[in-house]
Amino acid sequence: MEDQACPRCKTTKYRNPSLKLMVNLCGHTLCESCVDLLFLKGSGSCPECNAALRRTNFRVQLFEDPMVEKEVDIRKRVLRDFNKKEEDFPTLREYNNYLEEIENIIYNLANNIDVIETNKKIEQYKRENKELILKNKSKLSKKEVELEELIELEKQKEKAKVLELAQLDKEIEKNKIREKEALIQELMFSEGNAKSIVKTFASVIQGSKEEKQVAPPVQKVTQFSSGIKFGNQGGNSFLPVPKVEEGPLYSYTEIRQDIEGPAPPDMRELQTRGYLKNVRSENSAERAGGFRANIACLRALQEAMVGLYHNPLDRQNESMMI
């Protein structure tokens, strides 16, 4: 295509990449600039063959060979009038002879062979078959309308399908976001092991039957607003027992508290002696945060009584004696 050039101004595609070659009925090409210059008044003659041409008949060249362009244009013009169908002929042989005659007419016009006689034959055929040509043209127009309707319907279906796929992609993206939010909530508020929660999350999303069989039984289920259920993994929330080489096991040692006052009541005595009568009970939100009224009351009594007999002078005398 880069070797193509305008025969008048010799401009090539290589020198001017935006070069647009145009062709007319005669089959000879001209660039768009030369067409605008030579056919400024609307009509003129071809620089190659001096054929009378009109500016409106020029079109962009689609094929590399201009002769192909010429033949395509001639074929379109001829078939507009030679539009008989196979059912219009009594035998198949007559229909084949008709098709052969059409090809001969196109070949003669494309190669400038007996052009005058060929045009006379075309005009004679048009006069003799005027009604049939109009009838077949109306059939063609109806078929074209139906074809356009089918194409438009197909476009609408394709557009609806694209919108449906786009909506489905949005839903998938929203589900992914909800799944991530649910996983984050589970990791934040659950007491279970993080690896177990992530593994359970993966099994829920993938829906794998094998993973469901391998997964431990869920003892307690938490359902978030997203609708995704995760187990709190209460049975697997314990840390593994440390090995001997990692250090000694932890042993609890009770806290020793020096009391300089009367012994405070224990948890059982708080209820029996009526300490909790004047203490407000905890609500559900406070209970969820770990607050208990009896524990708060016990701590308050311990702090009040642990230093009730404390005398700083005794401590000073003890230090002086030491």
GROMACS .gro file of C-alpha atoms in nm, residues 19 38 41 55 64 80 116 142 248 263 283 309:
model
   12
   19LEU     CA    1  -0.296   1.014   0.150
   38LEU     CA    2  -0.986   1.903  -1.106
   41LYS     CA    3  -1.714   2.268  -1.064
   55ARG     CA    4  -1.736   1.471  -0.848
   64GLU     CA    5  -0.522  -0.206  -0.380
   80ARG     CA    6  -2.961  -0.370  -0.971
  116ILE     CA    7  -2.158   0.073  -2.668
  142LYS     CA    8  -3.856  -0.574   0.191
  248PRO     CA    9   0.935  -2.451   8.141
  263ALA     CA   10  -1.040  -0.904  10.618
  283ASN     CA   11  -2.665  -0.398   8.157
  309TYR     CA   12  -0.537   0.022  11.000
   0.00000   0.00000   0.00000
